[in-house]
Coordinates of C-alpha atoms in Angstrom, one line a residue:
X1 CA 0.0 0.0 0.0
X2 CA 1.1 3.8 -0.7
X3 CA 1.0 6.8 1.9
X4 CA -1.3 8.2 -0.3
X5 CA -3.6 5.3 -0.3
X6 CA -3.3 4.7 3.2
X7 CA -4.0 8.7 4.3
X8 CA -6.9 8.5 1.2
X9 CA -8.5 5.8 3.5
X10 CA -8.1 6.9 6.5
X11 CA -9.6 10.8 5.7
X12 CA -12.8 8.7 4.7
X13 CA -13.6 7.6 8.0
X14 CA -12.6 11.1 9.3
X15 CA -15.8 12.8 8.7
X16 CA -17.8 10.1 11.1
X17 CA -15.6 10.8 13.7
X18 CA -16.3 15.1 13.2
X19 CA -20.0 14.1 14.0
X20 CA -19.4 12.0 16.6
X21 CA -17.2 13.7 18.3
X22 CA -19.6 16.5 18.4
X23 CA -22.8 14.8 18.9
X24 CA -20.6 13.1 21.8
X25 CA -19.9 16.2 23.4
X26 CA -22.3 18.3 22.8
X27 CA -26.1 16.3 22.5
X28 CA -26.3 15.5 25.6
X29 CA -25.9 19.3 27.0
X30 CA -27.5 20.4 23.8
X31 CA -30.9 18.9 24.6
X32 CA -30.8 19.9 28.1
X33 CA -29.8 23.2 28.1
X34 CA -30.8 24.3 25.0
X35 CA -34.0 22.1 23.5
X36 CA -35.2 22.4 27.4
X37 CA -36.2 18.7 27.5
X38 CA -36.3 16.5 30.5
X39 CA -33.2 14.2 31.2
X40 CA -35.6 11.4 30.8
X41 CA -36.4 12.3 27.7
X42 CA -32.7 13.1 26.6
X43 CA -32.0 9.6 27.8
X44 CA -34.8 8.0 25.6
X45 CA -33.0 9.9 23.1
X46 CA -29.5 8.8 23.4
X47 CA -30.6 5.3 24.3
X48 CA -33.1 4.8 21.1
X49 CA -30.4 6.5 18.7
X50 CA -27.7 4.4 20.2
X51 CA -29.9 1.0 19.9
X52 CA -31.6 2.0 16.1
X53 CA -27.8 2.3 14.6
X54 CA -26.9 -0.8 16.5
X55 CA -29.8 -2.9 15.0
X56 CA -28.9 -1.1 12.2
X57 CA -25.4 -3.2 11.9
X58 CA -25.9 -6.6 11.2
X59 CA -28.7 -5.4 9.0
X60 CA -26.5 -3.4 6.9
X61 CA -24.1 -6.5 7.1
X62 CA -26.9 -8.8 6.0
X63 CA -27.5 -7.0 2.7
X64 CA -23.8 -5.7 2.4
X65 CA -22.6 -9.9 2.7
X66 CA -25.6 -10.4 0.0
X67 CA -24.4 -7.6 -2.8
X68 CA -22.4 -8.3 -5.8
X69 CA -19.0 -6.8 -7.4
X70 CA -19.3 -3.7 -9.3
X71 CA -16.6 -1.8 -11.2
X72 CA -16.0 0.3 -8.1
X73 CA -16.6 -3.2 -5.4
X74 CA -18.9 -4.3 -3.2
X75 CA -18.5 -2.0 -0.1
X76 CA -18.0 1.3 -2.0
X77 CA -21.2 1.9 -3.4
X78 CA -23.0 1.8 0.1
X79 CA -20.8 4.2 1.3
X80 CA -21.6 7.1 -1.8
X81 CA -24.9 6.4 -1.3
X82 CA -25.8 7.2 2.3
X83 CA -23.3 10.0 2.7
X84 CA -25.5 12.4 1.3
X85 CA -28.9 11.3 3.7
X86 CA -26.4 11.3 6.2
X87 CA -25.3 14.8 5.7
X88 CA -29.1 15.9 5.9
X89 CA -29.9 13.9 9.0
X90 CA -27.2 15.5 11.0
X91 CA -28.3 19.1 10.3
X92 CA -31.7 18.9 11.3
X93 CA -30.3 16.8 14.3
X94 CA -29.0 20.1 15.4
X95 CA -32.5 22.3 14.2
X96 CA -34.8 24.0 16.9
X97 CA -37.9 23.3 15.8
X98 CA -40.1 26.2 17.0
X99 CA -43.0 23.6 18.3
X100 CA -42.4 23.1 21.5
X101 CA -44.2 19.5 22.5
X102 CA -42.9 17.7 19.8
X103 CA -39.5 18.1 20.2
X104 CA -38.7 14.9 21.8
X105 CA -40.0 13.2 18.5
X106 CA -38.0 15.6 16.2
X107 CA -34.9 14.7 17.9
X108 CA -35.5 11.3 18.4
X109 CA -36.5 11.1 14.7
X110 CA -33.1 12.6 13.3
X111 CA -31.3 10.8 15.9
X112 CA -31.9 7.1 15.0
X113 CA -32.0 8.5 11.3
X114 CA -27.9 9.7 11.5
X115 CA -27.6 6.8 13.6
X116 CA -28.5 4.3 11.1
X117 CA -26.8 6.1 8.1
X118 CA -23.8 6.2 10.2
X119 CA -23.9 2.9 10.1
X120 CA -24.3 2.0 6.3
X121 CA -21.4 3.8 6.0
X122 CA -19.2 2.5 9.2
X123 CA -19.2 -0.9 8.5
X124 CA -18.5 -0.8 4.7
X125 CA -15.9 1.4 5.8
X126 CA -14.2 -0.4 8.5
X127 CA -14.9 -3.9 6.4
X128 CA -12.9 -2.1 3.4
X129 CA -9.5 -2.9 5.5
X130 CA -9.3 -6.7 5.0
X131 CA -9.6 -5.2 1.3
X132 CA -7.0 -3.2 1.2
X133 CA -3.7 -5.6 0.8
X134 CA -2.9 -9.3 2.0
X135 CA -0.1 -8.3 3.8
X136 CA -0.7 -8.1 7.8
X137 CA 1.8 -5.1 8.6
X138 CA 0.0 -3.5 5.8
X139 CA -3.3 -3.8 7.6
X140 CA -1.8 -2.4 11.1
X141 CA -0.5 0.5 9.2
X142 CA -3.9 1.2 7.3
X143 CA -5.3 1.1 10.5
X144 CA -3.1 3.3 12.3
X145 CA -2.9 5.6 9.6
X146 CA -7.1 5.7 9.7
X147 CA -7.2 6.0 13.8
X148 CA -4.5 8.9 13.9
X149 CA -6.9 11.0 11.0
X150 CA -10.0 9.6 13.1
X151 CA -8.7 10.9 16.0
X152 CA -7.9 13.8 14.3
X153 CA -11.2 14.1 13.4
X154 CA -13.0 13.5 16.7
X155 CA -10.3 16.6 17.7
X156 CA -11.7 18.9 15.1
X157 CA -15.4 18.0 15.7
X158 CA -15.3 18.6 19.1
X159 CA -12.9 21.9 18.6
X160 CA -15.1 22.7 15.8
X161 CA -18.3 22.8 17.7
X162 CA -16.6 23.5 20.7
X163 CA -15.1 26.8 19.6
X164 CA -18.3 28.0 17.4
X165 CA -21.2 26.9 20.4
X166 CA -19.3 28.1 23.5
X167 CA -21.0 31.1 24.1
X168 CA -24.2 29.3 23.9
X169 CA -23.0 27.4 27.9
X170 CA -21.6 30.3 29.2
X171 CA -23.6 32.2 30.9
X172 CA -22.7 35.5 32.5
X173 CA -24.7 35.6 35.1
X174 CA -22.6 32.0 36.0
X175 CA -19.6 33.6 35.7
X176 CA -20.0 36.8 37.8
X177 CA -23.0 37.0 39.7
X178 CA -22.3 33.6 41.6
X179 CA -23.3 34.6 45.0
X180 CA -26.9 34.9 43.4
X181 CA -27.1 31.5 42.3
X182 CA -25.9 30.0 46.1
X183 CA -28.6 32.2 47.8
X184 CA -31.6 32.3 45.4
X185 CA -32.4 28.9 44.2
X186 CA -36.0 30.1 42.7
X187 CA -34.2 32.5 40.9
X188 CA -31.8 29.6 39.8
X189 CA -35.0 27.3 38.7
X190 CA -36.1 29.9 36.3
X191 CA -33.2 31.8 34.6
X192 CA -31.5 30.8 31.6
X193 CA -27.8 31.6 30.8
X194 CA -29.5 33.9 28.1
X195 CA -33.0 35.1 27.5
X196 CA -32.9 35.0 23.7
X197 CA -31.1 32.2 23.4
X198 CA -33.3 30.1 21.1
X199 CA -32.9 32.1 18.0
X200 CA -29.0 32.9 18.6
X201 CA -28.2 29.4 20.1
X202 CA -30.2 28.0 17.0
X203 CA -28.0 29.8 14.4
X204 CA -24.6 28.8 16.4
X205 CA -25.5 25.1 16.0
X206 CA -27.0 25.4 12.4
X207 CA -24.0 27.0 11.4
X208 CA -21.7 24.3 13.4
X209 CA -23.6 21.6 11.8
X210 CA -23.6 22.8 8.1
X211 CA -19.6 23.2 8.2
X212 CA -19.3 19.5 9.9
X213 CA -21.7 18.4 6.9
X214 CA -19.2 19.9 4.6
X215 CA -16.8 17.8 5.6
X216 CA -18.4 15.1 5.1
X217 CA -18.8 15.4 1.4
X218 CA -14.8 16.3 1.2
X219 CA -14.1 13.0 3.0
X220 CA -16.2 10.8 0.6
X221 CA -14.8 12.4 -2.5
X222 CA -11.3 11.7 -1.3
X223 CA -12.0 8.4 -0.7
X224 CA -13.8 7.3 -3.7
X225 CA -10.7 8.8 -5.7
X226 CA -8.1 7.4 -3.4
X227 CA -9.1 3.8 -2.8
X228 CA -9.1 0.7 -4.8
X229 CA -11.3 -2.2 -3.0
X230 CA -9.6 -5.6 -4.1
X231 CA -11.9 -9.3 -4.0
X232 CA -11.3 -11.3 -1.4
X233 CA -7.5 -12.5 -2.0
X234 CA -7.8 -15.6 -0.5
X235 CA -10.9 -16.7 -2.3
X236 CA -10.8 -19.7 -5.0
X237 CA -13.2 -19.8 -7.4
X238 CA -15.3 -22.7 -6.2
X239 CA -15.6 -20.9 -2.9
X240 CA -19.1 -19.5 -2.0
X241 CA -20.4 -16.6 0.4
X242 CA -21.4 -17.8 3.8
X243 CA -24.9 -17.6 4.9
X244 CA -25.8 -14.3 6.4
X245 CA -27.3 -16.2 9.6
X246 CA -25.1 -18.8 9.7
X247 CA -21.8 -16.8 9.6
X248 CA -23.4 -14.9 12.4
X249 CA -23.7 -18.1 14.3
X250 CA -20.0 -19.4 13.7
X251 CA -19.2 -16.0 14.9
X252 CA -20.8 -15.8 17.8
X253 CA -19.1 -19.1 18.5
X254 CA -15.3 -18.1 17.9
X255 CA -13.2 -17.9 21.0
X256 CA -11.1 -15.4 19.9
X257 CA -13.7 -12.8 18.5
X258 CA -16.3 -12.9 22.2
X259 CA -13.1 -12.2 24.1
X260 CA -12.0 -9.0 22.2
X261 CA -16.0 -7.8 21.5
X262 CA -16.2 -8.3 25.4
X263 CA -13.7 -6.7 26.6
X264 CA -13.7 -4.1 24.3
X265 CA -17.6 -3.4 24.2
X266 CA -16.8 -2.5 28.6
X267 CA -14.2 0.0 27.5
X268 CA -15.8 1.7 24.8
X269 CA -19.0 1.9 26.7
X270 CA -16.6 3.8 29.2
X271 CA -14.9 6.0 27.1
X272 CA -18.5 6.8 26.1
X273 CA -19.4 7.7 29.6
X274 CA -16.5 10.0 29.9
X275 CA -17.2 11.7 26.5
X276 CA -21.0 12.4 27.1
X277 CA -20.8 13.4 30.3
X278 CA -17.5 15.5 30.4
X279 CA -18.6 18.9 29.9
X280 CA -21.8 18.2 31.9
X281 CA -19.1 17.4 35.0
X282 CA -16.5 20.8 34.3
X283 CA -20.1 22.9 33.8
X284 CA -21.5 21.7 37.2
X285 CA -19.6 20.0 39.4
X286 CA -15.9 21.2 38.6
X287 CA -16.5 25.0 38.2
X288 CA -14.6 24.4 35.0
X289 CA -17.8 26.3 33.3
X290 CA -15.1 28.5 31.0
X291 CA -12.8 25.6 30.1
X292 CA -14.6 23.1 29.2
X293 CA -14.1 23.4 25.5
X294 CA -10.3 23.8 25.8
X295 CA -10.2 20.2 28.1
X296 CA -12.2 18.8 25.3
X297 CA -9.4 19.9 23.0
X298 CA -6.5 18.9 25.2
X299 CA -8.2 15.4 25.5
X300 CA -8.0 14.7 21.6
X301 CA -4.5 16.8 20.9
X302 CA -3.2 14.4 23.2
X303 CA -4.8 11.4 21.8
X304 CA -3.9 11.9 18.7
X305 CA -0.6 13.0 18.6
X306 CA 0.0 9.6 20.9
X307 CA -1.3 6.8 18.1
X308 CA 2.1 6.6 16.7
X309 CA 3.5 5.8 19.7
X310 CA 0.8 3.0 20.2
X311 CA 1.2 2.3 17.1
X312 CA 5.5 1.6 17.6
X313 CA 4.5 -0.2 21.2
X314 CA 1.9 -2.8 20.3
X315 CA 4.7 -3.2 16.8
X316 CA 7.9 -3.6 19.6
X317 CA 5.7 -5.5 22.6
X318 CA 2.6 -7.2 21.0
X319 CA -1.0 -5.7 21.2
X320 CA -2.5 -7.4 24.6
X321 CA 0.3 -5.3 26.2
X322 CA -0.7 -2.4 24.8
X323 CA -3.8 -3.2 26.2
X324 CA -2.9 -1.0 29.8
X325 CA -2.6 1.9 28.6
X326 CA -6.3 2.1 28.4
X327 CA -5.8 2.2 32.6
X328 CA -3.9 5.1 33.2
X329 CA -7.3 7.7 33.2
X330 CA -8.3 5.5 35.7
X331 CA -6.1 7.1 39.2
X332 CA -6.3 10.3 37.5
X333 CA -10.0 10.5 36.7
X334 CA -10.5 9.7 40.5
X335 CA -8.0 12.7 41.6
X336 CA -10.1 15.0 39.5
X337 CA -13.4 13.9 41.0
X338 CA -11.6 14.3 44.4
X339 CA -9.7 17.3 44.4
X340 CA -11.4 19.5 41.5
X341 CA -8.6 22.2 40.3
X342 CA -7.6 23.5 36.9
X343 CA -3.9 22.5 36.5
X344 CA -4.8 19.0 37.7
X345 CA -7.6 18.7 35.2
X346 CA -5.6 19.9 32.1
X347 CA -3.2 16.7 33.5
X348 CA -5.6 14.7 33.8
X349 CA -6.9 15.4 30.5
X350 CA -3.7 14.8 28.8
X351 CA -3.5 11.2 30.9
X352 CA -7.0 10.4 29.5
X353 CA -6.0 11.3 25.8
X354 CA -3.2 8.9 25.4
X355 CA -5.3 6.0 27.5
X356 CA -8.6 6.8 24.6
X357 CA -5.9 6.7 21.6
X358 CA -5.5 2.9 22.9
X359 CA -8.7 2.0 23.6
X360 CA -9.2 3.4 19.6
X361 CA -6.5 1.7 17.9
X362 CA -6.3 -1.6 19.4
X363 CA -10.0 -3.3 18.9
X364 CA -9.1 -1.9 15.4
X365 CA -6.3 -3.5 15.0
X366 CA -6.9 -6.6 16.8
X367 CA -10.6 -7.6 14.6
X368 CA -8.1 -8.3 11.2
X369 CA -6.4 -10.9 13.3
X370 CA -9.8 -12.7 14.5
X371 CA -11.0 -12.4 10.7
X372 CA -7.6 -14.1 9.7
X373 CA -7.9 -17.0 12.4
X374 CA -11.8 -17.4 11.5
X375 CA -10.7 -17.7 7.9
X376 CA -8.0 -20.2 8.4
X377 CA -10.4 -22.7 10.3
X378 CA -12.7 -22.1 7.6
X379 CA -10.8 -22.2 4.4
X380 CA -13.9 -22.5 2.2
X381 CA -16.0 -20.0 2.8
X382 CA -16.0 -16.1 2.2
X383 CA -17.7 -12.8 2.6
X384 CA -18.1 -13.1 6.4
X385 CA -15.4 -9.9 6.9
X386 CA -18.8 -7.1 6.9
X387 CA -20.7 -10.3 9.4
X388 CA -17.8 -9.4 11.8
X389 CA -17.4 -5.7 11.6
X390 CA -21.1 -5.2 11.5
X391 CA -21.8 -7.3 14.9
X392 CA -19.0 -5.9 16.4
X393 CA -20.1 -2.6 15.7
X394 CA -23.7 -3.3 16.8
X395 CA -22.6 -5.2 20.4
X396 CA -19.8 -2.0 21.7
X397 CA -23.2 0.7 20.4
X398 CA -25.8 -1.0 22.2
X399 CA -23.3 -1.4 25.7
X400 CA -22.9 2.4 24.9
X401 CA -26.4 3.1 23.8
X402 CA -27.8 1.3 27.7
X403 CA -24.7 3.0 29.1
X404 CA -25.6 6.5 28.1
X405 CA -29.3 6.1 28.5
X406 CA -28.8 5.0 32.2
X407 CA -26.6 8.0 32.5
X408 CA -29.0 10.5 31.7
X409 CA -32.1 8.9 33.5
X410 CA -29.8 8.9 36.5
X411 CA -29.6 12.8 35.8
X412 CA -33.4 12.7 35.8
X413 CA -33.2 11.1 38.6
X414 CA -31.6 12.7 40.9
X415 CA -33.0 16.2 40.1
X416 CA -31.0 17.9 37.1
X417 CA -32.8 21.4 36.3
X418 CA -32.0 22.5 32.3
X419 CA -30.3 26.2 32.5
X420 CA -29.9 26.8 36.3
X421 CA -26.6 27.6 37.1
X422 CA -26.2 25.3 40.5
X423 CA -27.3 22.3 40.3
X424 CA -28.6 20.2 43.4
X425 CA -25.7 18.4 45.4
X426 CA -27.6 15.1 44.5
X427 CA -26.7 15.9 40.3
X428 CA -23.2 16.7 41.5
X429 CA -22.5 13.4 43.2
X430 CA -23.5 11.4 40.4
X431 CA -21.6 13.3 37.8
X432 CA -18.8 12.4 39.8
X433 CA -19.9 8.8 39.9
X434 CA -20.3 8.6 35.7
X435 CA -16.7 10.5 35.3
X436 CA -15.2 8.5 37.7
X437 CA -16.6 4.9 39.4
X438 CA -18.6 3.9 37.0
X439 CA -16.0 4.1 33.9
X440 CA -13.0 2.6 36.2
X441 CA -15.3 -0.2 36.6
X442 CA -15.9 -1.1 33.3
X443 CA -12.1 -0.8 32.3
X444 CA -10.7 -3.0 34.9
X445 CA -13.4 -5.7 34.0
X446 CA -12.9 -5.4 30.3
X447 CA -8.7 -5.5 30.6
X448 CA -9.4 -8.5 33.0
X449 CA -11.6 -10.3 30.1
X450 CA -8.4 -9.4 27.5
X451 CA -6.0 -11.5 29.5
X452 CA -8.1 -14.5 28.0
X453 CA -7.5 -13.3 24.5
X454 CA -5.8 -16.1 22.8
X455 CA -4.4 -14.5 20.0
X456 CA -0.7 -13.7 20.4
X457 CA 2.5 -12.4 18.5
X458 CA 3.6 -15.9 17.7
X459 CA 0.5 -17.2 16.6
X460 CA -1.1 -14.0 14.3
X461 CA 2.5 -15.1 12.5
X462 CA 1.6 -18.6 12.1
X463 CA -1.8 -17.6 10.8
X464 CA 0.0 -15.3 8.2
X465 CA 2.1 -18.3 6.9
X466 CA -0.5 -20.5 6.5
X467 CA -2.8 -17.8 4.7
X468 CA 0.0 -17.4 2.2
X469 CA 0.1 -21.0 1.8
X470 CA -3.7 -21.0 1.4
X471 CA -3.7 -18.6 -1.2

């Protein structure tokens, strides 16, 4: 493979990343603070979105695994043809409808709509790397390559919409008249950061969401002129496609594949946690209120200037050790829940951006070695690469879709008021409990599931031999 087809590839995935990032971020505080719905209903939201573009996956793998070669492939025309519904989608995502009771349908609506397009295109997309070359170092690089302009492009999305929405959460009657909010909590329960903010707020996130949708179409373009999609390689001629439901039954069954989708469905449902719930915790409960966007970036500067390096470690010491990285936000996650202050936070958001560029690169680079295996104790079948990627895809969104939807009801729960600048001491504690418990939890289990991962240096070159022989 060239540079240029590597960086071509990996700028295509870039533009998911842009909205994800800033859906990741900012939905969550969006629809509170500036849709003014319930956190119950912003759970039923993030929950329902999460779950449609997870059914979504083996779906799209079912009718992906089913299509036939054209003169561009078999994965590329699925991805031209959603980007543009997908672009669409995401703006209204971000529109403020002037009704006021049907708002919770609107969003829901786009929601699961961008959810599932994302989808069409994501496991296409991530598929398209067992097309790419034969050659297993290839792969790794691809994939770095694609999770260093990924992370990229979670950094811009989030910078991006951080930057151009910022004054829409800060509020300055926050900022300086904060012995008001500790003494008048009525006053609190009814005051906005900023009377007209639903016609100014609504043209900050239009105008957010119509650049991120130009990117977007850049990224497809640059894909479709920078990649070639090869057939399977390893492929003979009297070899047939397995059966959508059966492939999805000898996946569920192979060892290698449940212990990395475990493990890595915990961690990502973590990393989730953080994300969503990040700015929530520096608004409310870390009287971070005017940093918030430049953690965010310090978070994904960090992460992805650090792939690389992942990249040269897992290379030099194999991938399961690479694996505890993802640990180190752990202790300092904790400190920062414990003893709120601004330098510590900036460290602990440079801790947490190398730990996230692990827990990105590694599942990543880990599925091509599971496909490999599966395709060496089943030498006669093909087509079951999008059966992999697509369940994969569909197990770590739903663990994130219950994990965000739990978050927010707990909001709900405990008494979170949209717009008030102090929250109840009830919200704080669990913001606290969702940036910190709750997400070392999840990582220690799913690091403790990876030590089962069979897969090691010596074998993955083993598999490669035989492959070679195969073909």
């Amino acid at each position: 493979l060239s540079v240029c087809g590597k960086l071509c590839y990996a700028i295509g995935g870039a533009p998911n990343q842009v909205a994800g990032s800033a859906a990741s971020f900012f939905l969550q505080i969006y629809l509170l603070d500036i849709a003014h719905i319930t956190p119950f209903h912003a759970s039923l939201v993030l929950f329902i979105g999460k779950a449609s573009g997870a059914v979504t996956d083996p779906v799209a793998g079912f009718f992906i695994s089913k299509s036939r070669w054209t003169k561009i492939g078999r994965l590329m025309p699925w991805m031209l043809a959603c980007t543009p519904f997908t672009v669409v989608s995401y703006f209204f995502m971000w529109y403020l409808p002037p009704f006021v009771s049907g708002r919770v349908v609107w969003y829901l609506t786009f929601y699961c709509l961008f959810q599932a397009l994302t989808t069409l295109f994501q496991v296409p997309y991530s598929a398209l790397t067992m097309f790419l070359s034969t050659d297993q170092k290839d792969r790794d690089s691809a994939t770095a390559y694609r999770m260093t302009v990924e992370v990229l492009g979670t950094l811009i999305g989030a910078a991006l919409q951080g930057q151009i929405v910022a004054s829409a959460h800060v509020s300055h009657h926050c900022t300086v008249n904060t012995s008001i909010n500790t003494t008048d909590s009525s006053h609190d329960a009814t005051s906005f950061p900023d009377p007209s903010d639903p016609l100014s707020h609504q043209v900050i996130y239009m105008i957010a969401a119509g650049i991120i949708g130009g990117v977007y179409l850049l990224g497809i373009a640059i894909l479709f002129l920078g990649v070639k999609e090869n057939d399977d390689p390893y492929a003979l001629n009297s070899d047939r496609a397995i059966p959508f439901c059966k492939g999805l039954g000898l996946t569920m069954k192979h060892g290698p594949y449940v212990k990395l989708t475990a493990a890595f469905l915990l961690i990502s449902t973590a990393v989730q946690l953080e994300q969503s719930n990040f700015v929530l915790f520096c608004t409310h409960a870390a009287g971070l209120r005017n940093h918030f966007q430049y953690l965010v970036v310090t978070i994904l500067v960090s992460a992805a200037v650090s792939i690389p390096f992942w990249q040269k470690f897992l290379q030099r010491f194999g991938k399961k050790c690479a694996a505890c990285g993802i640990s180190w936000m752990i202790p300092f996650a904790v400190m920062l829940v414990t003893i709120p202050n601004l330098i510590l936070a900036y460290f602990v958001a440079f801790v947490s951006g190398l730990s996230i560029a692990a827990s990105l690169l590694l599942p990543w680079s880990m599925l091509p070695d599971v496909v490999d295996n599966f395709r060496l104790q089943n030498p006669h079948g093909k087509g079951h690469e999008t059966i992999f990627y697509s369940s994969y895809v569909f197990f770590t969104k739903m663990s994130a879709g219950i994990g965000l939807g739990i978050s927010a009801a707990g909001l709900e729960f405990t008494g979170y008021k949209p717009g008030i600048c102090k929250q109840p001491s009830d919200v704080i504690l669990t913001l606290k409990i969702l940036i910190g418990a709750v997400p070392a939890i999840l990582i220690l289990v799913g690091l403790f599931i990876l030590l089962f991962y069979p897969i090691t240096e010596e074998s993955r070159k083993e598999t490669k031999l035989a492959l070679e022989e195969l073909r």
